[in-house]
Amino acid sequence: MSNRVNPDLLTQIEQYGETKIEMCFNCGNCTAICPLTSEAHPFPRNMIRLAQLGLEDQLLASSDPWLCYYCGECTETCPRGAEPAEAMMTLRRWLTARYAPTEHSARLYTSEKAVWISIFRIALVTLAAFVVFHLVSHDRIVTDRVELNTFAPVMLVWGLVLLHGARLAYRMFAGVRNMFRHMMKDTNIPFSVYVEEFKTFVIHFFTQKRWRDCGMDNHSRWLKHLLLVSGYLTMLTLIIGLLWWFQTDEVYPIYHPQRWLGYYATIVLIYGSVDMLIGRYRKREQIHRFSQPTDWFFPAFILVGSITGILVHIFRYLELPYPTYGMYVFHVMAMMAMLDTEVGIGKWAHLAYRPFALYLDRVKQRVKEDQAALGLATAGSD
């Protein structure tokens, strides 16, 4: 592994968060008190030291920033006030920007102006698409009743959603690929090990179960996060996989799966996003003491998307054409802006990068275990 020093590394990292890495004198208190650290992963101390020394390649190759779930105990007991928990959060932002295939992520993390420009650009492009469609199609907008699928034909919208989803999926895949290249550089691991251990990614992606060991009482943060992710994935499935079924002018009975799946996703998304925003506003917990604009935008987008989505549903059932169409356009504008500023390059990326880091870490551990077992077997045969 390269030991090349980047003398500007600490300055570059500190653009991504309110950290005070330079104040750390490496006493090791943060590592000693962390409930998730181990002999193989003595964070936050090792990560802070690498940043201080400018060892960029070693930081890029480490999974340790993703093993931290920000309980804040290390910061509360730091004798130097070096904010080690926020340092780990800052490193995750920096790594996300480094994994991204373009400089767009770095701009969003380091410039609030860039975030607003990105949001308004995507929103206005989406609005323009609706205007152009109706100018070109010459279809009359039905105003004596609600015909959402005449105003926005579901198969056309679904096709555009799939195209945009493919673009975002490629962006996310490119980030994961870059993460893999950094973390697995100079390794020669059989493909079968990757296949056999892939269950680690699946388990941690859907459960985030390590959060339960992060020192929080009653697992409350883990449960809230699990609910939020379940709602988000439910809504994502309905929109990307089943939009032809979900966006309809047919009024289904209350017990129909289309309605209660949508209601469940909306309820947990509103609850989860409001809880996150209130926590960031009050700043009572260690995790909320510092917040970048990107930390606010993700729950704000979820809240706006959930509220506008349910309002479209309500207006449609009340047979209010203009409010339905107008709210639908605003909903799509907000969702397009969210996806374009979050998927692969923002807070959303943590949903993929954290379990993937745990997966690659498990692959490395599995190889060590196999080598140790082989060594014991060889010694026994002698």
Tab-separated table of C-alpha atoms in Angstrom, residues 135-345:
chain	number	residue	atom	x	y	z
A	135	LEU	CA	-47.248	22.051	-26.444
A	136	VAL	CA	-46.127	19.266	-28.748
A	137	SER	CA	-48.927	16.777	-28.071
A	138	HIS	CA	-51.741	19.329	-28.453
A	139	ASP	CA	-53.801	17.176	-26.085
A	140	ARG	CA	-56.467	19.067	-24.231
A	141	ILE	CA	-56.004	19.044	-20.472
A	142	VAL	CA	-59.176	17.602	-18.981
A	143	THR	CA	-60.527	20.068	-16.421
A	144	ASP	CA	-64.103	18.922	-15.782
A	145	ARG	CA	-62.797	15.843	-13.982
A	146	VAL	CA	-59.454	14.363	-12.968
A	147	GLU	CA	-57.654	12.355	-15.664
A	148	LEU	CA	-54.107	12.200	-14.373
A	149	ASN	CA	-53.034	9.686	-16.972
A	150	THR	CA	-54.205	12.024	-19.724
A	151	PHE	CA	-52.285	14.908	-18.192
A	152	ALA	CA	-49.206	12.713	-17.632
A	153	PRO	CA	-49.491	9.369	-19.538
A	154	VAL	CA	-48.268	6.717	-17.148
A	155	MET	CA	-46.324	4.654	-19.698
A	156	LEU	CA	-44.486	7.741	-20.949
A	157	VAL	CA	-43.704	8.857	-17.394
A	158	TRP	CA	-42.645	5.325	-16.464
A	159	GLY	CA	-40.317	5.126	-19.451
A	160	LEU	CA	-38.669	8.412	-18.481
A	161	VAL	CA	-38.422	7.229	-14.855
A	162	LEU	CA	-36.681	4.041	-15.990
A	163	LEU	CA	-34.250	5.988	-18.178
A	164	HIS	CA	-33.450	8.396	-15.378
A	165	GLY	CA	-33.207	5.485	-12.947
A	166	ALA	CA	-30.724	3.752	-15.241
A	167	ARG	CA	-28.593	6.907	-15.328
A	168	LEU	CA	-28.637	7.180	-11.535
A	169	ALA	CA	-27.968	3.450	-11.172
A	170	TYR	CA	-24.889	3.814	-13.372
A	171	ARG	CA	-23.706	6.730	-11.233
A	172	MET	CA	-24.177	4.641	-8.085
A	173	PHE	CA	-22.482	1.635	-9.696
A	174	ALA	CA	-19.526	3.804	-10.727
A	175	GLY	CA	-19.125	4.971	-7.122
A	176	VAL	CA	-19.316	1.422	-5.772
A	177	ARG	CA	-16.815	0.290	-8.411
A	178	ASN	CA	-14.374	3.018	-7.371
A	179	MET	CA	-14.876	2.089	-3.730
A	180	PHE	CA	-14.087	-1.524	-4.606
A	181	ARG	CA	-10.932	-0.524	-6.499
A	182	HIS	CA	-9.591	1.475	-3.570
A	183	MET	CA	-10.459	-1.048	-0.861
A	184	MET	CA	-9.449	-4.203	-2.713
A	185	LYS	CA	-6.334	-2.866	-4.430
A	186	ASP	CA	-3.435	-5.363	-4.554
A	187	THR	CA	-5.652	-8.228	-3.368
A	188	ASN	CA	-6.092	-11.535	-5.155
A	189	ILE	CA	-9.292	-13.046	-3.814
A	190	PRO	CA	-11.184	-15.911	-5.511
A	191	PHE	CA	-14.482	-14.858	-7.067
A	192	SER	CA	-16.241	-17.627	-5.151
A	193	VAL	CA	-15.511	-15.839	-1.867
A	194	TYR	CA	-17.237	-12.701	-3.134
A	195	VAL	CA	-20.277	-14.763	-4.111
A	196	GLU	CA	-20.433	-16.730	-0.855
A	197	GLU	CA	-20.139	-13.635	1.328
A	198	PHE	CA	-22.554	-11.437	-0.640
A	199	LYS	CA	-25.193	-12.245	1.957
A	200	THR	CA	-23.320	-9.827	4.234
A	201	PHE	CA	-24.213	-6.945	1.936
A	202	VAL	CA	-27.857	-8.015	1.711
A	203	ILE	CA	-28.235	-8.405	5.485
A	204	HIS	CA	-26.652	-5.063	6.348
A	205	PHE	CA	-28.395	-3.200	3.518
A	206	PHE	CA	-31.843	-4.207	4.719
A	207	THR	CA	-31.247	-4.323	8.493
A	208	GLN	CA	-28.305	-2.005	9.347
A	209	LYS	CA	-28.099	-4.276	12.377
A	210	ARG	CA	-24.732	-3.014	13.627
A	211	TRP	CA	-26.551	0.176	14.605
A	212	ARG	CA	-28.078	-1.740	17.542
A	213	ASP	CA	-24.617	-2.177	19.074
A	214	CYS	CA	-23.761	1.517	18.804
A	215	GLY	CA	-24.459	2.415	22.434
A	216	MET	CA	-27.947	3.891	21.998
A	217	ASP	CA	-30.656	2.924	24.500
A	218	ASN	CA	-33.590	0.805	23.289
A	219	HIS	CA	-32.232	0.690	19.750
A	220	SER	CA	-34.451	3.687	18.984
A	221	ARG	CA	-32.245	5.214	16.285
A	222	TRP	CA	-31.838	1.858	14.589
A	223	LEU	CA	-35.612	1.254	14.572
A	224	LYS	CA	-36.367	4.736	13.230
A	225	HIS	CA	-33.794	4.294	10.480
A	226	LEU	CA	-35.171	0.841	9.636
A	227	LEU	CA	-38.688	2.246	9.285
A	228	LEU	CA	-37.462	5.127	7.125
A	229	VAL	CA	-35.543	2.800	4.814
A	230	SER	CA	-38.507	0.410	4.557
A	231	GLY	CA	-40.777	3.273	3.532
A	232	TYR	CA	-38.239	4.625	1.070
A	233	LEU	CA	-37.656	1.229	-0.569
A	234	THR	CA	-41.405	0.572	-0.717
A	235	MET	CA	-42.032	3.862	-2.491
A	236	LEU	CA	-39.036	3.331	-4.782
A	237	THR	CA	-40.413	-0.079	-5.767
A	238	LEU	CA	-43.870	1.355	-6.446
A	239	ILE	CA	-42.471	4.142	-8.623
A	240	ILE	CA	-39.665	2.407	-10.514
A	241	GLY	CA	-41.055	-1.119	-10.706
A	242	LEU	CA	-44.820	-0.694	-10.533
A	243	LEU	CA	-45.684	2.832	-11.679
A	244	TRP	CA	-48.078	1.438	-14.297
A	245	TRP	CA	-50.051	-0.050	-11.379
A	246	PHE	CA	-49.499	2.694	-8.816
A	247	GLN	CA	-50.353	5.759	-10.941
A	248	THR	CA	-53.904	5.127	-12.052
A	249	ASP	CA	-57.171	6.974	-12.465
A	250	GLU	CA	-59.071	4.008	-11.124
A	251	VAL	CA	-60.313	4.455	-7.565
A	252	TYR	CA	-59.418	1.333	-5.614
A	253	PRO	CA	-61.127	0.290	-2.353
A	254	ILE	CA	-59.339	1.084	0.893
A	255	TYR	CA	-58.212	-2.519	1.395
A	256	HIS	CA	-56.450	-2.689	-1.984
A	257	PRO	CA	-52.629	-3.232	-1.751
A	258	GLN	CA	-52.002	-0.201	-3.957
A	259	ARG	CA	-53.495	2.044	-1.287
A	260	TRP	CA	-52.140	0.563	1.922
A	261	LEU	CA	-48.637	0.160	0.511
A	262	GLY	CA	-48.698	3.818	-0.482
A	263	TYR	CA	-50.145	4.850	2.883
A	264	TYR	CA	-47.544	2.842	4.808
A	265	ALA	CA	-44.656	4.358	2.854
A	266	THR	CA	-46.067	7.871	3.236
A	267	ILE	CA	-46.635	7.571	6.990
A	268	VAL	CA	-43.185	6.213	7.846
A	269	LEU	CA	-41.443	8.634	5.478
A	270	ILE	CA	-43.200	11.641	7.013
A	271	TYR	CA	-42.529	10.389	10.547
A	272	GLY	CA	-38.880	9.581	9.857
A	273	SER	CA	-38.084	12.795	7.997
A	274	VAL	CA	-39.837	15.021	10.566
A	275	ASP	CA	-37.970	13.275	13.388
A	276	MET	CA	-34.648	13.849	11.608
A	277	LEU	CA	-35.393	17.514	10.913
A	278	ILE	CA	-36.530	18.187	14.491
A	279	GLY	CA	-33.365	16.533	15.807
A	280	ARG	CA	-31.165	18.654	13.564
A	281	TYR	CA	-33.034	21.805	14.591
A	282	ARG	CA	-32.863	21.147	18.339
A	283	LYS	CA	-29.236	19.870	18.269
A	284	ARG	CA	-29.730	18.017	21.557
A	285	GLU	CA	-27.993	14.835	20.427
A	286	GLN	CA	-24.321	14.631	19.564
A	287	ILE	CA	-25.080	13.481	16.025
A	288	HIS	CA	-27.054	16.676	15.356
A	289	ARG	CA	-24.622	19.245	16.758
A	290	PHE	CA	-23.145	19.834	13.331
A	291	SER	CA	-25.026	19.696	10.057
A	292	GLN	CA	-24.084	20.493	6.511
A	293	PRO	CA	-26.730	21.589	3.978
A	294	THR	CA	-26.674	18.105	2.472
A	295	ASP	CA	-27.686	16.674	5.868
A	296	TRP	CA	-30.814	18.855	5.837
A	297	PHE	CA	-31.769	18.403	2.204
A	298	PHE	CA	-32.214	14.624	2.297
A	299	PRO	CA	-34.936	14.507	5.021
A	300	ALA	CA	-36.423	17.747	3.652
A	301	PHE	CA	-36.762	16.197	0.195
A	302	ILE	CA	-38.344	13.061	1.659
A	303	LEU	CA	-40.841	15.162	3.611
A	304	VAL	CA	-41.750	17.339	0.611
A	305	GLY	CA	-42.073	14.299	-1.644
A	306	SER	CA	-44.280	12.450	0.840
A	307	ILE	CA	-46.581	15.416	1.477
A	308	THR	CA	-46.951	16.373	-2.187
A	309	GLY	CA	-47.500	12.724	-3.117
A	310	ILE	CA	-50.324	12.262	-0.620
A	311	LEU	CA	-51.840	15.605	-1.663
A	312	VAL	CA	-51.972	14.406	-5.269
A	313	HIS	CA	-53.801	11.334	-3.982
A	314	ILE	CA	-56.247	13.424	-1.909
A	315	PHE	CA	-56.961	15.934	-4.689
A	316	ARG	CA	-57.537	13.097	-7.139
A	317	TYR	CA	-60.072	11.455	-4.843
A	318	LEU	CA	-61.782	14.817	-4.302
A	319	GLU	CA	-62.028	15.274	-8.100
A	320	LEU	CA	-60.093	18.565	-8.115
A	321	PRO	CA	-58.354	18.704	-11.523
A	322	TYR	CA	-56.198	21.821	-11.255
A	323	PRO	CA	-54.838	21.080	-7.733
A	324	THR	CA	-54.164	17.470	-8.782
A	325	TYR	CA	-52.191	18.383	-11.913
A	326	GLY	CA	-50.337	21.259	-10.286
A	327	MET	CA	-49.348	19.218	-7.244
A	328	TYR	CA	-48.314	16.311	-9.466
A	329	VAL	CA	-45.909	18.541	-11.413
A	330	PHE	CA	-44.476	19.980	-8.201
A	331	HIS	CA	-44.116	16.453	-6.754
A	332	VAL	CA	-42.199	15.224	-9.798
A	333	MET	CA	-39.992	18.330	-9.785
A	334	ALA	CA	-39.085	17.746	-6.119
A	335	MET	CA	-38.420	14.029	-6.601
A	336	MET	CA	-36.241	14.552	-9.662
A	337	ALA	CA	-34.235	17.195	-7.825
A	338	MET	CA	-33.813	14.903	-4.819
A	339	LEU	CA	-32.665	11.910	-6.819
A	340	ASP	CA	-30.240	13.950	-8.886
A	341	THR	CA	-28.605	15.577	-5.858
A	342	GLU	CA	-28.607	12.509	-3.600
A	343	VAL	CA	-28.249	9.204	-5.444
A	344	GLY	CA	-24.620	8.193	-5.518
A	345	ILE	CA	-23.259	11.603	-4.527
